[in-house]
CSV table of C-alpha atoms in Angstrom, one decimal:
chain,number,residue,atom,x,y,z
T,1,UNK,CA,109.3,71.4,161.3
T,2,UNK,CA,108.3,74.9,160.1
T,3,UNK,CA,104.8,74.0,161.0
T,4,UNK,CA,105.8,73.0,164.4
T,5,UNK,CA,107.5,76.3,165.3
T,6,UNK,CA,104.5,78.1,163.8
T,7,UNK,CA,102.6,76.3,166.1
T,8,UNK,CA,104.7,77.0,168.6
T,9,UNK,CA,104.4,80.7,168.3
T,10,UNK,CA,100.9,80.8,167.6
T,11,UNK,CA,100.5,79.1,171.2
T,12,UNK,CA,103.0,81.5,172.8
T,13,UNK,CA,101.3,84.7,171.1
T,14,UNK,CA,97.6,83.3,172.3
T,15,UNK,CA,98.6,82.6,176.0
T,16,UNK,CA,100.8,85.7,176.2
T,17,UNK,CA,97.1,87.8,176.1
T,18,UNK,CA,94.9,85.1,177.7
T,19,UNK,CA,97.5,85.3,180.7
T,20,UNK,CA,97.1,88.8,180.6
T,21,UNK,CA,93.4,88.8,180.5
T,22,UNK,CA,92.9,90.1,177.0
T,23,UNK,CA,92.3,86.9,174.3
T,24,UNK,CA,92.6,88.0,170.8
T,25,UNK,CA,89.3,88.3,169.8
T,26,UNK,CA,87.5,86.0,166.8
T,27,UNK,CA,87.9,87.6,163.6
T,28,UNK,CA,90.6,90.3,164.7
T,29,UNK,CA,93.6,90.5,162.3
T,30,UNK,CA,91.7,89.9,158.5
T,31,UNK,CA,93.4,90.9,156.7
T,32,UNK,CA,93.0,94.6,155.0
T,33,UNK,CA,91.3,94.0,151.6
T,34,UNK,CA,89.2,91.0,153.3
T,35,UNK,CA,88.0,93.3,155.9
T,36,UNK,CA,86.9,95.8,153.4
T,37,UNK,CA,84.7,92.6,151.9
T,38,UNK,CA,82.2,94.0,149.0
T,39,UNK,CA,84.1,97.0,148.1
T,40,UNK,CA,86.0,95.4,145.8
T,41,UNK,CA,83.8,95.6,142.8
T,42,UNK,CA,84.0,99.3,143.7
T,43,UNK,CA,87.7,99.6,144.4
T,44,UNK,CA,89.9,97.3,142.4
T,45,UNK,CA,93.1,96.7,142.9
T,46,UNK,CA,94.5,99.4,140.5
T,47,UNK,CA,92.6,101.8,142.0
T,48,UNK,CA,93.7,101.0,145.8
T,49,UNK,CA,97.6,101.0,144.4
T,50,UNK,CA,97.2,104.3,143.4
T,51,UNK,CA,96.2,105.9,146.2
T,52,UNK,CA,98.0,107.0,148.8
T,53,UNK,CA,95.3,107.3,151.4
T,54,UNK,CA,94.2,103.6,150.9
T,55,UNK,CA,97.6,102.5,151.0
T,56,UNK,CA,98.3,104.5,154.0
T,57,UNK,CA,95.3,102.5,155.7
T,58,UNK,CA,96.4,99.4,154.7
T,59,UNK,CA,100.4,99.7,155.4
T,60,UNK,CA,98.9,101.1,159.0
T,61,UNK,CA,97.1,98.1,159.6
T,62,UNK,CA,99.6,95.5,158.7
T,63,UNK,CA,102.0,96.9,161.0
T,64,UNK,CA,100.4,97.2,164.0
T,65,UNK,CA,97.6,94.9,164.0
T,66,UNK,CA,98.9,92.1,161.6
T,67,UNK,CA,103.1,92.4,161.9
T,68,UNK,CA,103.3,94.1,165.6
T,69,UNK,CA,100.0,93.6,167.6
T,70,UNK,CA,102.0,94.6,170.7
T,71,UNK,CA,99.7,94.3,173.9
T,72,UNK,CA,100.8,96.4,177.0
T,73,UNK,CA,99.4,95.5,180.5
T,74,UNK,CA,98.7,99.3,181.0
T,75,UNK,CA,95.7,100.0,178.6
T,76,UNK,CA,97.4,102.7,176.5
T,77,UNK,CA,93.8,104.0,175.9
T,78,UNK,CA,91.5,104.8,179.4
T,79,UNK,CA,88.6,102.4,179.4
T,80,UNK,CA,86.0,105.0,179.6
T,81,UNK,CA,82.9,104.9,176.7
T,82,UNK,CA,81.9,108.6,176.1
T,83,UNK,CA,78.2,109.6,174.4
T,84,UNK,CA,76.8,113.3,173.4
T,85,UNK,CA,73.6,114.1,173.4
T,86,UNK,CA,73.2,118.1,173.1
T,87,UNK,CA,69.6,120.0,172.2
T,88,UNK,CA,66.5,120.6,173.2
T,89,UNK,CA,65.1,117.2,172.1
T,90,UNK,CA,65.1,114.2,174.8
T,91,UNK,CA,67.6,111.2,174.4
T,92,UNK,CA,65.5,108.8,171.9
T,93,UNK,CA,64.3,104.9,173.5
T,94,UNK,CA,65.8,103.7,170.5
T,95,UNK,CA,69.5,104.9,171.6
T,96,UNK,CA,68.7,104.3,175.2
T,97,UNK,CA,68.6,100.1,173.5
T,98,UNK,CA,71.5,100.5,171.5
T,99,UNK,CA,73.3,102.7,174.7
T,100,UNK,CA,72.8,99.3,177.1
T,101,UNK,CA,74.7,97.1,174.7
T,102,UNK,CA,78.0,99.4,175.4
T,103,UNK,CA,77.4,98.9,178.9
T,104,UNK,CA,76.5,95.2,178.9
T,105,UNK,CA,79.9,94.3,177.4
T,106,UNK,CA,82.1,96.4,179.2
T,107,UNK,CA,81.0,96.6,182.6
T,108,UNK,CA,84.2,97.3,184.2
T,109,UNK,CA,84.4,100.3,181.9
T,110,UNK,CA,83.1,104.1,183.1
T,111,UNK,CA,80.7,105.5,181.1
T,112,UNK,CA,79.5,108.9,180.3
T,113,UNK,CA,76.9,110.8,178.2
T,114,UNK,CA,77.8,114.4,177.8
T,115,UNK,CA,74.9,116.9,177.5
T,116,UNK,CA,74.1,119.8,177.8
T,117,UNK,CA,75.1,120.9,181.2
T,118,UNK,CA,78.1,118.9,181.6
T,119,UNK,CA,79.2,121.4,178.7
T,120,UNK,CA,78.9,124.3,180.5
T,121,UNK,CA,81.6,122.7,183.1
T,122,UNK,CA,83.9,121.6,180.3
T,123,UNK,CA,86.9,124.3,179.5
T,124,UNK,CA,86.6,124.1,175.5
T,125,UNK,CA,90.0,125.0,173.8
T,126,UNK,CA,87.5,126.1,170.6
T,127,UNK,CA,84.6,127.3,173.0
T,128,UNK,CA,84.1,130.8,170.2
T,129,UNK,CA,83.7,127.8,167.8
T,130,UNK,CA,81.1,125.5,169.3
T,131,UNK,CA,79.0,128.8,170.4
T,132,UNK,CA,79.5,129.8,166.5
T,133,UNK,CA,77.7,126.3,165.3
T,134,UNK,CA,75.0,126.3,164.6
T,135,UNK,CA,73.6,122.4,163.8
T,136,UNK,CA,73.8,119.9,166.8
T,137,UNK,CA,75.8,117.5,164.6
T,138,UNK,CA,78.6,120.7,164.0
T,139,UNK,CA,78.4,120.8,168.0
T,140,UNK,CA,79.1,117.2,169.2
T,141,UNK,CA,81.8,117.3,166.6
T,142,UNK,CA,83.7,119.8,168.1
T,143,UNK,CA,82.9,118.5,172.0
T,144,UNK,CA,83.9,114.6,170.5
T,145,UNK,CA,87.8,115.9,169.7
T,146,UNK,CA,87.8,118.4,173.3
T,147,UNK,CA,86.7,115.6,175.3
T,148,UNK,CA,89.0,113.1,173.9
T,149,UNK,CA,92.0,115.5,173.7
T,150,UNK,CA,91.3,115.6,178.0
T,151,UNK,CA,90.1,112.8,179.1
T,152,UNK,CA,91.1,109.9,176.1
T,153,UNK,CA,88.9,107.0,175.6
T,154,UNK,CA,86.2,105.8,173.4
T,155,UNK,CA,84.2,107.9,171.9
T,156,UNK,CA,81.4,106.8,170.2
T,157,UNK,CA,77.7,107.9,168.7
T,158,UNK,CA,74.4,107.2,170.1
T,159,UNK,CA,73.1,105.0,166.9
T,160,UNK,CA,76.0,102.7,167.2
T,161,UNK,CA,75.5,98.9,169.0
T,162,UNK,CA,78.1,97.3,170.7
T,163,UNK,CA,78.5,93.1,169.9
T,164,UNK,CA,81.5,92.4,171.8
T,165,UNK,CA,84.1,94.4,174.8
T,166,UNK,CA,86.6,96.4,173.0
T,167,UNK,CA,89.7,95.9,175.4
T,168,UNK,CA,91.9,94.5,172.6
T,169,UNK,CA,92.0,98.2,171.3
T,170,UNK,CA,92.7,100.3,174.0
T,171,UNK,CA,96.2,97.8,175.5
T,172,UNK,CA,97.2,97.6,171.5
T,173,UNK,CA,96.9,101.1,170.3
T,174,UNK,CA,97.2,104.6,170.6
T,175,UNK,CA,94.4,105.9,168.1
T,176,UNK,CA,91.7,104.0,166.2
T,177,UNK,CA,89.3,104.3,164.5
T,178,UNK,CA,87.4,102.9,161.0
T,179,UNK,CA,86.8,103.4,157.5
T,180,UNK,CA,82.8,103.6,156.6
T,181,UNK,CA,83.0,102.6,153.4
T,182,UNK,CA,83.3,103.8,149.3
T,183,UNK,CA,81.6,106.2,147.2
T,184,UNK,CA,80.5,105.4,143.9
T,185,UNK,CA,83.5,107.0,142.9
T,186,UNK,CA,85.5,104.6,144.7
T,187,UNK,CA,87.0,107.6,147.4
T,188,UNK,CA,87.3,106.0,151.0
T,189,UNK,CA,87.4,108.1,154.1
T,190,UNK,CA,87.1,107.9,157.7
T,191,UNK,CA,83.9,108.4,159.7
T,192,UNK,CA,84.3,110.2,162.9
T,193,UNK,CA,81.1,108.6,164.8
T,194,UNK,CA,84.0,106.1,166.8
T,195,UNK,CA,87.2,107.1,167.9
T,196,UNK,CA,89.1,105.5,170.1
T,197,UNK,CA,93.2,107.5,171.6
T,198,UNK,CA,94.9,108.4,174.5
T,199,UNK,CA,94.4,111.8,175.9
T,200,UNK,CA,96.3,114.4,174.4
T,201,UNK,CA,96.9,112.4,170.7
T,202,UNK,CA,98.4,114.0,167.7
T,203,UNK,CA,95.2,113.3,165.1
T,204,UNK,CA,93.4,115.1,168.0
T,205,UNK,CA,95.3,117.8,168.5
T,206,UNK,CA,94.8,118.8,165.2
T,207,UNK,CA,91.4,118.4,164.9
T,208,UNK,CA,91.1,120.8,167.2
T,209,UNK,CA,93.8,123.1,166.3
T,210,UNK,CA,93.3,123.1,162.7
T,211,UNK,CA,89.3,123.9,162.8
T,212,UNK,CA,87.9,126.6,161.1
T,213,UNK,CA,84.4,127.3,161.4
T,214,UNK,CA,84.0,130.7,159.5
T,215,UNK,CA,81.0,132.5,158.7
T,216,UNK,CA,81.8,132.3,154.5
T,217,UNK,CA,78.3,130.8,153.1
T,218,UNK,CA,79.6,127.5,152.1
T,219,UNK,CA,77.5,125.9,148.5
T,220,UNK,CA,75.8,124.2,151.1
T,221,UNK,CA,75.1,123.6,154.5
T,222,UNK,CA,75.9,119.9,155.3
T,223,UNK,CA,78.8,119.7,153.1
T,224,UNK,CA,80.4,123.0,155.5
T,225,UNK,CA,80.1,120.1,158.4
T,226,UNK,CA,81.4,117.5,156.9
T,227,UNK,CA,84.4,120.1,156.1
T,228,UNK,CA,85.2,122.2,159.1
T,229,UNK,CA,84.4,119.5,162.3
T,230,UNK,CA,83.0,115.9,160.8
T,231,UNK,CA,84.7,113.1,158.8
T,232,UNK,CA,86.6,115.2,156.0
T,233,UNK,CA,88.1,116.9,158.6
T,234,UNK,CA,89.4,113.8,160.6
T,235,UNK,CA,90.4,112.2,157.3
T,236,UNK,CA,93.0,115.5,157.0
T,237,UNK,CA,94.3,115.4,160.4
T,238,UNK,CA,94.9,111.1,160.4
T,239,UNK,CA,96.8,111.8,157.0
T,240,UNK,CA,98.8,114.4,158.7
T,241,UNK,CA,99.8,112.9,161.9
T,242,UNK,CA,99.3,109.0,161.8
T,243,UNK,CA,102.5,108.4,160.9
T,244,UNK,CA,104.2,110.5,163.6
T,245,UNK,CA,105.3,107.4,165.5
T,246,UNK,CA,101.8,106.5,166.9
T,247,UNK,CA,99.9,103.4,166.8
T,248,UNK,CA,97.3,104.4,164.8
T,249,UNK,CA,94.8,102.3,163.3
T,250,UNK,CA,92.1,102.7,160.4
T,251,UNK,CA,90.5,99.6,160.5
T,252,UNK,CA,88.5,98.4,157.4
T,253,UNK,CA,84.6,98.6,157.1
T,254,UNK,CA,83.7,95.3,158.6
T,255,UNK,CA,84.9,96.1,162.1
T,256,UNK,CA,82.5,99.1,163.0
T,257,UNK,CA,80.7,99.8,159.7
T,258,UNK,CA,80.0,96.8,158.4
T,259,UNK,CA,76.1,97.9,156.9
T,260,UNK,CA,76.7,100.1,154.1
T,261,UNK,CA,74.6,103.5,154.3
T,262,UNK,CA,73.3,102.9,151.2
T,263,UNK,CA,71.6,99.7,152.5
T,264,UNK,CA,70.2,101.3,155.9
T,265,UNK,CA,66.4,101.3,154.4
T,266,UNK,CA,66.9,97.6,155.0
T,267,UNK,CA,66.3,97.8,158.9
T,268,UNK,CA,64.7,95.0,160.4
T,269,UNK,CA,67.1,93.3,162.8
T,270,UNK,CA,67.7,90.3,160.5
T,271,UNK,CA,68.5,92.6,157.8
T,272,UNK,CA,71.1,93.8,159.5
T,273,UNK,CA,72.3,91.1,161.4
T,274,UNK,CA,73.2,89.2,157.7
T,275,UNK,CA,76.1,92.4,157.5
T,276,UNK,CA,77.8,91.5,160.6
T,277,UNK,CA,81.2,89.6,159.9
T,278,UNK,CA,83.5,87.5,161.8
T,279,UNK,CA,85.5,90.7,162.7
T,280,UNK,CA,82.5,92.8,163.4
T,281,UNK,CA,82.7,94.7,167.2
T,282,UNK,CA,79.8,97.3,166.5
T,283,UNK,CA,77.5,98.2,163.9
T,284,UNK,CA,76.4,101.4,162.8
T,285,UNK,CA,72.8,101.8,162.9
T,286,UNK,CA,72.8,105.4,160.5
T,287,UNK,CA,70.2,107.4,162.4
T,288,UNK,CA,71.7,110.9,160.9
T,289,UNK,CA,69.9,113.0,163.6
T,290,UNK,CA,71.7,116.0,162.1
T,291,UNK,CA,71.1,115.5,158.7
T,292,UNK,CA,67.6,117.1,157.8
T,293,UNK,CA,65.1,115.8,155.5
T,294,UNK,CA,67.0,118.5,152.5
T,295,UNK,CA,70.2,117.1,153.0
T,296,UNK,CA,69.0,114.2,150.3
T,297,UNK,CA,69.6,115.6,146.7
T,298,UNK,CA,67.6,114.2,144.0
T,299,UNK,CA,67.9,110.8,145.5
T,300,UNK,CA,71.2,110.3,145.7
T,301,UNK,CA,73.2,109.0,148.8
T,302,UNK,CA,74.5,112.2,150.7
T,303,UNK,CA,77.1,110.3,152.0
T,304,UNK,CA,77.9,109.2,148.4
T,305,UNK,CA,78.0,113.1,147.8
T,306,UNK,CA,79.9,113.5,151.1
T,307,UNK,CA,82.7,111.2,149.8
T,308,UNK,CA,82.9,112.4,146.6
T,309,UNK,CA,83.3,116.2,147.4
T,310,UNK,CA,85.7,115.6,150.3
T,311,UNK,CA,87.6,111.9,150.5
T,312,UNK,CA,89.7,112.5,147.0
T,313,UNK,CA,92.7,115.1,147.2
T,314,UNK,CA,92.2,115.6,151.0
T,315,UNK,CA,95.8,115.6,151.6
């Protein structure tokens, strides 16, 4: 009997988004800790109890995507796919591939690569701020939160490639976006190269209203990034605001960043292809434009370094 009513439900929740044009994808709704698949030997379970940001996450996830996925026929997010590309140097082939797979599955979808001159039109909230950068990477941070703040959307960097539409997100939720991965100190933290919200969101709000970009020398000048505009920065703001009544989403590593950094030497396609997952939407393909060839000290992952600087005590 109990499986019958399950059954009955399960049928009832599948046609009530096929009916609405949106089926649930293949994949969406692993759980948390399965999603973060290959962590775990990094992050055990005593670990992940005692901290709050992980917890946070998870509790986040559970609610709204495995408890309460509650689809409105109104996406909640605009269905618009925003790129950067600022600087003097042309907009690579290789992004130019990986920029044709976000159009191929979402075809009904606007799109828009912000450069240079579409800046210049934009009315930026911090515009003393993104004149005051000075690295490209520091820029499209700061033009990624503005642009979002307006318009809403997805935003999303040039290295990433798109498997499969992404229209579940935008009628479910009101913010998403997904956790890269550990450090070898088993810290976790957000990654700000996809973002997905309705204009005028909370966690965006403050990313803008909380930067600082000062002129103090920092002890160096990739971890300043990271700190006033890039991921550490997002990770503050999502801990500050995500439970303000939102549906906000961190989704684990195997939805958008399934291929660990630390692996991203191994670049043919088949090596990369092996990370993808059942619940895998888009893959980060790590090209680190910004990141000169100093940012790598004495051979160690920078974004190991990243997370262990800035993911613990962000709160």
């Amino acid at each position: 009997m109990k499986v019958r009513i399950l059954l009955i439900i399960f049928f009832f929740f599948h046609s009530y988004f096929v009916n609405s044009g949106i089926d649930i994808p293949a994949g969406f709704g692993v759980p948390f800790d399965k999603g973060m698949y290959g962590y775990a030997d990094r992050y055990n379970s005593e670990k992940a109890s005692e901290d709050e940001n992980w917890q946070l996450a998870k509790q986040l996830y559970k609610t709204y995507i495995i408890d309460n996925l509650e689809f409105v026929e109104q996406p909640r997010i605009p269905k618009i796919i925003h790129q950067i590309w600022v600087g003097p140097h042309p907009f690579p082939n290789k992004c130019k591939v990986l920029q044709k797979t976000w159009k191929k599955h979402h075809p009904d979808w606007k799109y828009k690569l912000w450069t240079d001159a579409d800046v210049k039109e934009l009315d930026l909230i911090n515009e003393a701020a993104y004149e005051k950068a000075k690295n490209y990477g520091q820029k499209s941070d700061i033009l990624r939160y503005e642009i979002l703040y307006k318009y809403g959307g997805l935003y999303v960097d040039t290295d990433f490639e798109c498997f499969r539409a992404f229209d579940i997100f935008h009628h479910c939720l009101d913010f998403y976006t997904g956790i890269a991965g550990l450090s070898n100190k088993g810290a976790f933290g957000l990654i700000n190269a996809l973002i997905g919200c309705a204009p005028g969101h909370p966690i965006i709000k403050a990313c803008i209203e909380t930067m600082n970009i000062s002129d103090k020398p920092h002890s160096s000048w990739i971890f300043n990034i990271m700190h006033t505009t890039g991921p550490a920065h997002l990770v503050r703001c999502f801990l500050k605001e995500a439970l303000h009544g939102e549906r906000s989403v961190a989704f684990p590593c195997g939805y958008f960043y399934p291929w660990p950094h630390h692996h991203k030497r191994q670049n043919r396609r088949h090596q990369i292809l092996k990370w993808k997952r059942p619940e895998t939407f888009a893959i980060h393909h790590w090209h680190c434009s910004w990141i000169h060839r100093r940012s790598i000290y004495d051979g160690q992952d920078i974004f190991d370094l990243l997370f262990e600087k800035f993911y613990q005590n962000t709160v």
